Amino acid sequence: MQYNSLGNSGLEVSSVSLGCMSLKNADVNAENIIRKAADSGINLFDTADLYGKGENEILLGKALKGIRNGVLISTKVGNRWKDDGSGWEWCPRKSYILKAADESLKRLQTDCIDLYLLHGGTIEDPVDECIEAFERLKEQGKIRAYGISSIRPNVIREYVNRSEISAVMTQYSLLDRRPEEATLELLNQNNIGVLARGTIAGGLLVNKPAKDYLEHSQDEISQMLEKFSGIFKDECERQRAAIGYALANPAVTSAVAGIRTESQLDLGLKAAQTQPLSPNDLQVLKQLFPAKPYRENR
């Protein structure tokens, strides 16, 4: 497993990290998957207070008990469940972030969150207030580094210009190359790590049937995947190519793989342990999957 420096945080992160959102407390294998990932060299585990109304954080905290010192935890804040349970609302207020951090620490059974991310954000948010909250948490020793989880270039630019963020989690894949046009170079120039999520595009790049995806029609997807499968013959090769493409960008620190089963974990680990893609492979992939620009939130 390769490890990369996460921006200005001082944290060394495995090139593939584990997104825990799909793991459920009711699944008897969930803890085993987390432990196997850690035993295999994955050292960053990502969750959010939103997932399962906090249950996902509880699961992760339980699974990492006894090995906490050897791993890194990333969690997120900003989406608040409504009292009537009907859904959640966006709340990027300083008082809420400070309170939510304490609750996440309890659920995770830890005294410090390694990476704390704002779970979204809009250009209308009180950005300075959010930054004050994260800086306060750092001063208190409750978090080691902070950043945002966002696909919006205008929001990302605001935090780059106004804060000391260490990382941005953003969607990036062969089927969503928009960050190449709008944000990756900016983040790299400012020594801000990128955690790339959605690198296999919800399974489309590995084994799922074609469907509309972002601005690509089902027919476009089908044609691209047919050519892709002609070069990268099996699921393991396609996953390796998809993850390898994201990791080849110098801005990307780690590919966050959303794992639900042990077989998915095994595929992700194989992708992480193979050689980087050749310049020729990268050029072929760029030709197969043309980039499209952001239309909104520029």
Phi, psi and omega in degrees: 000133176270147178237139183233149177288132179270091177051227183264015188281337188082002181268139175256122190241138177297147184296334170242129178242168188254119172272119190266001189307321186276354179278134184244146177302327183288343181277117184294340181271352187301312180296322180296322179297317179296316180293321178296320178300315179295317179297334183269000175110350174291129184237359177242126182239122187252134178215194177198152178294339180288326188293118179062027182054041179097346183295328180293322175296320179298315178301314182295316179300320179293315183294329183267002180299130180096338178235014185305322184292343183260003184226170179241141179244131172244130174223172189229161184213155175132334177262119185250127177293137178289151182300328182275001177075009185281352182155197180233164180229156181276128183218082182271046182263148183302312183299322181289318180299316180297318180291317182295325179299316179298321180291322177294319178302319179294314182295324181278354180056047179219163180256000179204133176267128184291318179221120182246121186246138169288126191273065181123217178130148176232166181290344179273355182296156172282080189302314181298325178294319177298314181298318178303319180297313181293321178295322177298316180297324176295315179300325180281353181077015181274340174223154179263327181205162179218166179189201179226155172250108188202150172251002187269113180303321182293324178288316179302316180300320180300315181289326175298317184283333191243358185221179177251042181300147179260338187207153170231126170266128184212154178285131181203124180200177175300331179267357175218080182267013182304322180300336178298325183278330194244329192224331189298316180295320177302314182292319179297318180296332182259014177055047177245122184290150178244125172258110185271118176254164178068028186291340176253013174054053177064023180096350180302323183279356181245301187207000182276148179293152183298144174203169176303139180213117184052239182262009177266131176282164178303319180296318178297315179300314182301316180294317180295317182292327178297316178291319179301313181292336177289337180261314180253099200289320185242175185300319182296317180295320181292321178294319178300317180293317182295311180291319180298325179297314180297317183290340180289339178287128185298343179281338189275126179271316185207146173264120181272108183267120176282112188248135177239334184227164179294326179294323176295321178297316180299319177298316180297321179293320178297320179297323182286335187263359179268168181293150177302155178296146179285159175305325179294316178301316181297319179294319177299316181295321178296325178286325180290324186238085183296143181281147174235148182278163170293140175260333182238166175055036181281000000 
